[in-house]
PDB file of C-alpha atoms and ligand atoms in Angstrom:
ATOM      1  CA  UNK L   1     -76.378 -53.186-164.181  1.00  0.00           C
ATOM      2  CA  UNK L   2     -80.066 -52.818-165.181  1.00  0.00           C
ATOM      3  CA  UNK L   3     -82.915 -53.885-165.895  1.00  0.00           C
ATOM      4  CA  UNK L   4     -85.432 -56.004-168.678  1.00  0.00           C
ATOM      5  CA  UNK L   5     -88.412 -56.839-169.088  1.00  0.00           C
ATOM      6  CA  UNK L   6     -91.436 -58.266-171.520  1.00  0.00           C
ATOM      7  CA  UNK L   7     -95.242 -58.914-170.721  1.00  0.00           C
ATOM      8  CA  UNK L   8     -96.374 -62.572-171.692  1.00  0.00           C
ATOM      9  CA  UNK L   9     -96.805 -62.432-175.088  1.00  0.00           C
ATOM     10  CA  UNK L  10     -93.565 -60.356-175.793  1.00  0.00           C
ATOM     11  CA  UNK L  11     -95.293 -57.158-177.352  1.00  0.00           C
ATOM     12  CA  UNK L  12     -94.457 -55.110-175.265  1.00  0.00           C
ATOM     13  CA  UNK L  13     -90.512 -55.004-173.930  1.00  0.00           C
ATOM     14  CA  UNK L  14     -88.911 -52.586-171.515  1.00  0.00           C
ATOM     15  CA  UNK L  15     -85.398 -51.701-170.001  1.00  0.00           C
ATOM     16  CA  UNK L  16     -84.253 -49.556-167.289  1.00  0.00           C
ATOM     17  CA  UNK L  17     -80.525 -48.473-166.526  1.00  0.00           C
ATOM     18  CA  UNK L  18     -81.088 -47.803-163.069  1.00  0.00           C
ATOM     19  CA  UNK L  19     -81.769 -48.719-159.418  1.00  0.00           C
ATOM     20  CA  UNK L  20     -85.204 -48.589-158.348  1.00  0.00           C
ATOM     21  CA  UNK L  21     -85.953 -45.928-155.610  1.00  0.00           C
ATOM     22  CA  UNK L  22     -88.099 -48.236-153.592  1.00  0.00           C
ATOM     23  CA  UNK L  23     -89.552 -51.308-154.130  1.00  0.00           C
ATOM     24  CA  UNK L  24     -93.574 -51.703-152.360  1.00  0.00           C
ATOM     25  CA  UNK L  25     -95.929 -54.202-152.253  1.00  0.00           C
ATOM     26  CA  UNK L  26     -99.926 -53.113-152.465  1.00  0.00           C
ATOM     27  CA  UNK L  27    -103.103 -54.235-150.917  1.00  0.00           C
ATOM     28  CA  UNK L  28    -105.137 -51.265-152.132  1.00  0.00           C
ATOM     29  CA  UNK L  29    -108.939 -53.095-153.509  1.00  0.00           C
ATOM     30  CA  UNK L  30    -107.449 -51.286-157.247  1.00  0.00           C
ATOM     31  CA  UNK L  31    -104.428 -53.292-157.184  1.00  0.00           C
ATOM     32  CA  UNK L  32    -106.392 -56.671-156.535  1.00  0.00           C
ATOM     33  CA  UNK L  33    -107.966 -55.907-159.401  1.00  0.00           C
ATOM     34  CA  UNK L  34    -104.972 -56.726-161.495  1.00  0.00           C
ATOM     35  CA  UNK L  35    -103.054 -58.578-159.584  1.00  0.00           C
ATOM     36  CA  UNK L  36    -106.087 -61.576-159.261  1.00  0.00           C
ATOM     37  CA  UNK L  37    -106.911 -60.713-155.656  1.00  0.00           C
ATOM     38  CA  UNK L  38    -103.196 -60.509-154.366  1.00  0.00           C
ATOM     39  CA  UNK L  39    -101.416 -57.223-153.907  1.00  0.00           C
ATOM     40  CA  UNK L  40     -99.168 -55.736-156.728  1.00  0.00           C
ATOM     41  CA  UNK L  41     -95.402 -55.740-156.351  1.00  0.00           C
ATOM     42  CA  UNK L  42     -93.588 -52.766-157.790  1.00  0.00           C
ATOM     43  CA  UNK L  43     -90.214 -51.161-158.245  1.00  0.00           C
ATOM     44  CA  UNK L  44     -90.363 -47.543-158.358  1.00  0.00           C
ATOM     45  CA  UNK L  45     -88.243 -45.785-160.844  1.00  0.00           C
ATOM     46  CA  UNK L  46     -87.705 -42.279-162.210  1.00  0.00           C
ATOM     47  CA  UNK L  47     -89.941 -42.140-165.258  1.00  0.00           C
ATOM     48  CA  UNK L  48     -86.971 -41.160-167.622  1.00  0.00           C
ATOM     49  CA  UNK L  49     -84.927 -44.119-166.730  1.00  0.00           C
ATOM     50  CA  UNK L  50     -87.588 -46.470-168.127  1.00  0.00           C
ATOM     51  CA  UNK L  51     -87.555 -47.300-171.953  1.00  0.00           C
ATOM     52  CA  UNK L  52     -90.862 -49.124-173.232  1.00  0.00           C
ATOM     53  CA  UNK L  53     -90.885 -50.407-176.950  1.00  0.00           C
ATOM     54  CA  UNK L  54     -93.808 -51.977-177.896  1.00  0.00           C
ATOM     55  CA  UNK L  55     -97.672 -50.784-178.132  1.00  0.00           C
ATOM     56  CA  UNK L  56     -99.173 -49.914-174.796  1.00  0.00           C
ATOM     57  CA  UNK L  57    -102.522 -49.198-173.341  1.00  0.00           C
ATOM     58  CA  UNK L  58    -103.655 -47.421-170.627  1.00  0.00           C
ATOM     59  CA  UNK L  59    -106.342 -46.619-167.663  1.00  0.00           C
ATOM     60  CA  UNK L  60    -106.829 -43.440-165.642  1.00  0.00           C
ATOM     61  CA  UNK L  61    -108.738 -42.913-162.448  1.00  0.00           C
ATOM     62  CA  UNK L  62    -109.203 -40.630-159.715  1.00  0.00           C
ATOM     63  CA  UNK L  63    -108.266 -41.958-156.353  1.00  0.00           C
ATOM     64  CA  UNK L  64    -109.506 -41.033-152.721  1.00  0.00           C
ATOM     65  CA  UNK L  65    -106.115 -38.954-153.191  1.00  0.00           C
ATOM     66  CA  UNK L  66    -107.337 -36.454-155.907  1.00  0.00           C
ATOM     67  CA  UNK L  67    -104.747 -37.626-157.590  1.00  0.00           C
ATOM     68  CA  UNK L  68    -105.034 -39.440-161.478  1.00  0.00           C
ATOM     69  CA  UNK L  69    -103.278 -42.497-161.329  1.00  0.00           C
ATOM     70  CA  UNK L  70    -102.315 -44.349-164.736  1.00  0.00           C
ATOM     71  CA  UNK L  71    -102.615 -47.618-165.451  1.00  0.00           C
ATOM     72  CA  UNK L  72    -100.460 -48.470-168.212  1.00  0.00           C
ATOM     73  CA  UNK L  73    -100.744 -52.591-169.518  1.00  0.00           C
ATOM     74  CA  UNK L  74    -100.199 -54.751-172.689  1.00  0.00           C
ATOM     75  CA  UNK L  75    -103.323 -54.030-175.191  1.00  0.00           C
ATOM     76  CA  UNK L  76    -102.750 -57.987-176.629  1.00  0.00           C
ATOM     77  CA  UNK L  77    -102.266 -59.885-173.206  1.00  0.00           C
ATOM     78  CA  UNK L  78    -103.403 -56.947-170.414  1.00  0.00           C
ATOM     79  CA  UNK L  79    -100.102 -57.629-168.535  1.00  0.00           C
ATOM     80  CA  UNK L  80     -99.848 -54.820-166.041  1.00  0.00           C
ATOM     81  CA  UNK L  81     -96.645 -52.856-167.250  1.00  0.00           C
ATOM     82  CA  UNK L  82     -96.218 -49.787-165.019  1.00  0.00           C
ATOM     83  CA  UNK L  83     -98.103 -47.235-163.278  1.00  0.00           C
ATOM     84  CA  UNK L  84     -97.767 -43.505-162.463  1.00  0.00           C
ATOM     85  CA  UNK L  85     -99.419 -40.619-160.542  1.00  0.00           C
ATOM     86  CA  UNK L  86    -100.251 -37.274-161.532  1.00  0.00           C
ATOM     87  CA  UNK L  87     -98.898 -35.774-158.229  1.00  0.00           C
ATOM     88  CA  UNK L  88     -95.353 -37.322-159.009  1.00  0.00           C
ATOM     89  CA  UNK L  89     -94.909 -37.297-162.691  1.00  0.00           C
ATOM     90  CA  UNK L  90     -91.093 -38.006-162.440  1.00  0.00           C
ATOM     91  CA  UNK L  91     -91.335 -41.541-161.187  1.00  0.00           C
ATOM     92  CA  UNK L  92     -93.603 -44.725-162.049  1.00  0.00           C
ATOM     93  CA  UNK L  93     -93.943 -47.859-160.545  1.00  0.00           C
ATOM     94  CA  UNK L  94     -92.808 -51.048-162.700  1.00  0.00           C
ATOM     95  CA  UNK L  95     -95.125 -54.061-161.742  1.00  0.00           C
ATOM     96  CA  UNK L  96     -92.135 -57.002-160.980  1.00  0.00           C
ATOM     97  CA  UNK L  97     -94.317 -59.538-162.801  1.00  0.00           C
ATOM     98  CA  UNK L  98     -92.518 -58.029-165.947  1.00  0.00           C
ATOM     99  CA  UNK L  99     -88.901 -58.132-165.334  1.00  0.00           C
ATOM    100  CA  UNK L 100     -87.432 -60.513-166.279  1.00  0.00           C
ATOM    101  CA  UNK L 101     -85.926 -63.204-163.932  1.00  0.00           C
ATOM    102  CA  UNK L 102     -82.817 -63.171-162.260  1.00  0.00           C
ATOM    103  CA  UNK L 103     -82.975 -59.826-160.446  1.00  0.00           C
ATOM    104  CA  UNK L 104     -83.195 -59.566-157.051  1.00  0.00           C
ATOM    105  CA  UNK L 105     -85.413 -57.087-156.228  1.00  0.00           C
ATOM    106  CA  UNK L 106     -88.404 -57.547-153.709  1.00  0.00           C
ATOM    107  CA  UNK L 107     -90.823 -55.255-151.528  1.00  0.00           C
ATOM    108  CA  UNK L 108     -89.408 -53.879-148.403  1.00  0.00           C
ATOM    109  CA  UNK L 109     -92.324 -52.099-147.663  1.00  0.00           C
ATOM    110  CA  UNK L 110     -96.266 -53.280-148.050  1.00  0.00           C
ATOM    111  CA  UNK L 111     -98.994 -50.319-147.846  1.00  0.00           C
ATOM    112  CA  UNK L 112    -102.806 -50.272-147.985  1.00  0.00           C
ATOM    113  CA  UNK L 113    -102.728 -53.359-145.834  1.00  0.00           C
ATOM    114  CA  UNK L 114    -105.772 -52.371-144.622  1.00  0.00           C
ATOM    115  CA  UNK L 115    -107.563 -53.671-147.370  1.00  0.00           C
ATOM    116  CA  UNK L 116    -105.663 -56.916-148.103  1.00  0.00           C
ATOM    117  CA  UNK L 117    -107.837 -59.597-147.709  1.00  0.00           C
ATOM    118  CA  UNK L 118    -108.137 -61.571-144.146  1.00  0.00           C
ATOM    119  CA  UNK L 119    -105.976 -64.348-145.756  1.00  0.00           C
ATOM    120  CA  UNK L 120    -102.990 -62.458-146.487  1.00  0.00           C
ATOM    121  CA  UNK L 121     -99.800 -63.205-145.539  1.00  0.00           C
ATOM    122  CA  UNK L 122     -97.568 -59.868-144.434  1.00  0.00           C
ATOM    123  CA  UNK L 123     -94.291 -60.494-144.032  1.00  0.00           C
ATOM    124  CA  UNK L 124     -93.698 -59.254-140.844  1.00  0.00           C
ATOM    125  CA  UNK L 125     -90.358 -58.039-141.659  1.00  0.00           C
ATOM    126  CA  UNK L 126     -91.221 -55.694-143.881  1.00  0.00           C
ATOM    127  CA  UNK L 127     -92.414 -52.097-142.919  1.00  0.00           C
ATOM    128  CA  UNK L 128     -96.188 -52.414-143.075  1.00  0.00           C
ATOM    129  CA  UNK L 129     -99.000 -48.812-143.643  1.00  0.00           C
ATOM    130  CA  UNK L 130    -102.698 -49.600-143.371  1.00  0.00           C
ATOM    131  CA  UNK L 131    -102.899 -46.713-145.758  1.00  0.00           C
ATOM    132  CA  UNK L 132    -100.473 -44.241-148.561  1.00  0.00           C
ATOM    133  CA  UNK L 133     -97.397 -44.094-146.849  1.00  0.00           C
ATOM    134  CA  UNK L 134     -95.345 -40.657-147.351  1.00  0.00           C
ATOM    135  CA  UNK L 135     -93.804 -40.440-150.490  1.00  0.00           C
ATOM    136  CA  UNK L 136     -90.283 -41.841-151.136  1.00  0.00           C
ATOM    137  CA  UNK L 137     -87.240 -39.166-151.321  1.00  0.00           C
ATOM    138  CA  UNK L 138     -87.231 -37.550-154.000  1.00  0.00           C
ATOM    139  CA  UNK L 139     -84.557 -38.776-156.439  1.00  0.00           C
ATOM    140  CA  UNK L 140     -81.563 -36.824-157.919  1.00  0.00           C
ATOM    141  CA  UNK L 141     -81.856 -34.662-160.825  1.00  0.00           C
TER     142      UNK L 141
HETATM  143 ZN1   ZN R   1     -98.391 -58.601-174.219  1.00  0.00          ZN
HETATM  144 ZN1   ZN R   2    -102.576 -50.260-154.853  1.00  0.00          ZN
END
Protein backbone atom coordinates (compact mmCIF):
# COMPACT_ATOMS: atom_id res chain seq x y z
CA UNK A 1 0.00 0.00 0.00
CA UNK A 2 0.97 3.67 -0.58
CA UNK A 3 0.38 6.69 -1.13
CA UNK A 4 -1.03 9.70 -3.87
CA UNK A 5 -1.41 12.79 -4.07
CA UNK A 6 -2.11 16.18 -6.34
CA UNK A 7 -2.35 19.96 -5.24
CA UNK A 8 -5.68 21.68 -6.50
CA UNK A 9 -5.06 22.36 -9.80
CA UNK A 10 -3.36 18.93 -10.59
CA UNK A 11 0.21 20.31 -11.60
CA UNK A 12 1.85 19.02 -9.39
CA UNK A 13 1.27 15.00 -8.45
CA UNK A 14 3.14 12.88 -5.95
CA UNK A 15 3.37 9.17 -4.70
CA UNK A 16 4.99 7.51 -1.89
CA UNK A 17 5.47 3.61 -1.39
CA UNK A 18 5.78 3.79 2.16
CA UNK A 19 4.51 4.29 5.74
CA UNK A 20 4.96 7.57 7.15
CA UNK A 21 7.34 7.71 10.23
CA UNK A 22 5.10 9.99 12.18
CA UNK A 23 2.34 11.90 11.45
CA UNK A 24 2.26 15.78 13.55
CA UNK A 25 0.10 18.45 13.61
CA UNK A 26 1.72 22.25 13.92
CA UNK A 27 0.84 25.42 15.64
CA UNK A 28 4.18 27.10 14.96
CA UNK A 29 3.05 31.23 13.78
CA UNK A 30 5.10 29.81 10.13
CA UNK A 31 2.72 27.11 9.67
CA UNK A 32 -0.43 29.47 10.13
CA UNK A 33 0.88 31.15 7.54
CA UNK A 34 -0.06 28.49 5.08
CA UNK A 35 -2.37 26.70 6.58
CA UNK A 36 -4.96 30.09 6.86
CA UNK A 37 -4.44 30.49 10.61
CA UNK A 38 -4.89 26.69 11.54
CA UNK A 39 -1.95 24.42 12.18
CA UNK A 40 -0.43 22.23 9.33
CA UNK A 41 -0.98 18.48 9.34
CA UNK A 42 1.88 16.39 8.06
CA UNK A 43 3.08 12.87 7.46
CA UNK A 44 6.67 12.51 7.77
CA UNK A 45 8.43 10.38 5.29
CA UNK A 46 11.97 9.46 4.28
CA UNK A 47 12.78 11.90 1.50
CA UNK A 48 13.65 9.02 -1.02
CA UNK A 49 10.36 7.35 -0.67
CA UNK A 50 8.57 10.43 -2.05
CA UNK A 51 8.22 10.83 -5.93
CA UNK A 52 7.02 14.45 -7.07
CA UNK A 53 6.22 14.97 -10.89
CA UNK A 54 5.17 18.15 -11.71
CA UNK A 55 6.89 21.81 -11.43
CA UNK A 56 7.53 22.89 -7.89
CA UNK A 57 8.49 25.98 -6.04
CA UNK A 58 10.05 26.62 -3.04
CA UNK A 59 10.83 28.91 0.24
CA UNK A 60 13.77 28.77 2.64
CA UNK A 61 14.14 30.32 6.05
CA UNK A 62 16.11 30.23 9.05
CA UNK A 63 14.27 29.21 12.13
CA UNK A 64 14.89 30.01 15.95
CA UNK A 65 16.55 26.40 15.38
CA UNK A 66 19.50 27.48 13.09
CA UNK A 67 18.22 25.23 11.04
CA UNK A 68 16.95 26.09 7.03
CA UNK A 69 13.70 24.78 6.66
CA UNK A 70 12.17 24.37 2.99
CA UNK A 71 9.08 25.19 1.95
CA UNK A 72 8.30 23.42 -1.09
CA UNK A 73 4.45 24.39 -2.81
CA UNK A 74 2.64 24.42 -6.24
CA UNK A 75 4.07 27.61 -8.32
CA UNK A 76 0.28 27.72 -10.24
CA UNK A 77 -2.07 27.23 -7.12
CA UNK A 78 0.62 27.71 -3.92
CA UNK A 79 -0.71 24.39 -2.46
CA UNK A 80 1.71 23.54 0.29
CA UNK A 81 3.37 20.20 -1.00
CA UNK A 82 6.05 19.16 1.51
CA UNK A 83 8.60 20.51 3.70
CA UNK A 84 12.12 19.58 4.88
CA UNK A 85 14.94 20.64 7.27
CA UNK A 86 18.46 21.07 6.74
CA UNK A 87 19.35 19.25 10.04
CA UNK A 88 17.46 16.04 8.75
CA UNK A 89 17.88 15.90 5.07
CA UNK A 90 16.65 12.21 4.86
CA UNK A 91 13.05 12.85 5.73
CA UNK A 92 10.32 15.61 4.75
CA UNK A 93 7.10 16.27 5.92
CA UNK A 94 4.08 15.78 3.32
CA UNK A 95 1.30 18.42 4.16
CA UNK A 96 -2.08 15.82 4.30
CA UNK A 97 -4.06 18.48 2.43
CA UNK A 98 -2.42 16.75 -0.69
CA UNK A 99 -3.08 13.15 -0.45
CA UNK A 100 -5.49 12.12 -1.80
CA UNK A 101 -8.63 10.82 0.08
CA UNK A 102 -9.21 7.61 1.43
CA UNK A 103 -6.13 7.14 3.61
CA UNK A 104 -6.26 7.04 7.01
CA UNK A 105 -3.63 8.81 8.32
CA UNK A 106 -4.00 11.62 11.06
CA UNK A 107 -1.70 13.50 13.71
CA UNK A 108 -0.92 11.65 16.81
CA UNK A 109 1.12 14.21 18.03
CA UNK A 110 0.53 18.30 17.90
CA UNK A 111 3.77 20.55 18.70
CA UNK A 112 4.34 24.32 18.95
CA UNK A 113 1.02 24.51 20.72
CA UNK A 114 2.25 27.27 22.33
CA UNK A 115 1.54 29.45 19.65
CA UNK A 116 -1.81 28.09 18.37
CA UNK A 117 -4.21 30.59 18.68
CA UNK A 118 -6.55 30.87 22.01
CA UNK A 119 -9.37 29.26 19.90
CA UNK A 120 -7.81 26.11 19.09
CA UNK A 121 -9.08 22.99 19.63
CA UNK A 122 -6.23 20.23 20.87
CA UNK A 123 -7.32 17.05 20.88
CA UNK A 124 -6.58 16.02 24.11
CA UNK A 125 -5.72 12.62 23.11
CA UNK A 126 -3.03 13.33 21.26
CA UNK A 127 0.55 13.91 22.73
CA UNK A 128 0.75 17.69 22.91
CA UNK A 129 4.74 20.00 23.03
CA UNK A 130 4.41 23.74 23.57
CA UNK A 131 7.57 23.72 21.55
CA UNK A 132 10.03 21.21 18.82
CA UNK A 133 9.56 18.01 20.22
CA UNK A 134 12.74 15.54 19.91
CA UNK A 135 13.13 14.25 16.67
CA UNK A 136 11.37 11.03 15.53
CA UNK A 137 13.63 7.66 15.35
CA UNK A 138 15.55 7.64 12.88
CA UNK A 139 14.29 5.38 10.06
CA UNK A 140 16.00 2.27 8.52
CA UNK A 141 18.52 2.49 5.92
ZN1 LIG B 1 -1.19 23.31 -8.36
ZN1 LIG C 1 5.17 24.66 12.13
Amino acid sequence: MGYTGRCSCGAVELRIDAEPIAVRQCWCRRCQKIAAGGPTNNAIFRTADIIIDGPTASHDYVADSGNTLTRTHCPACGTPILGGSSARPQMRVVRLGVLDQGHELKPTMAIWTSEAPGWAVLDPAIEQFPAQPPAPPAPQS
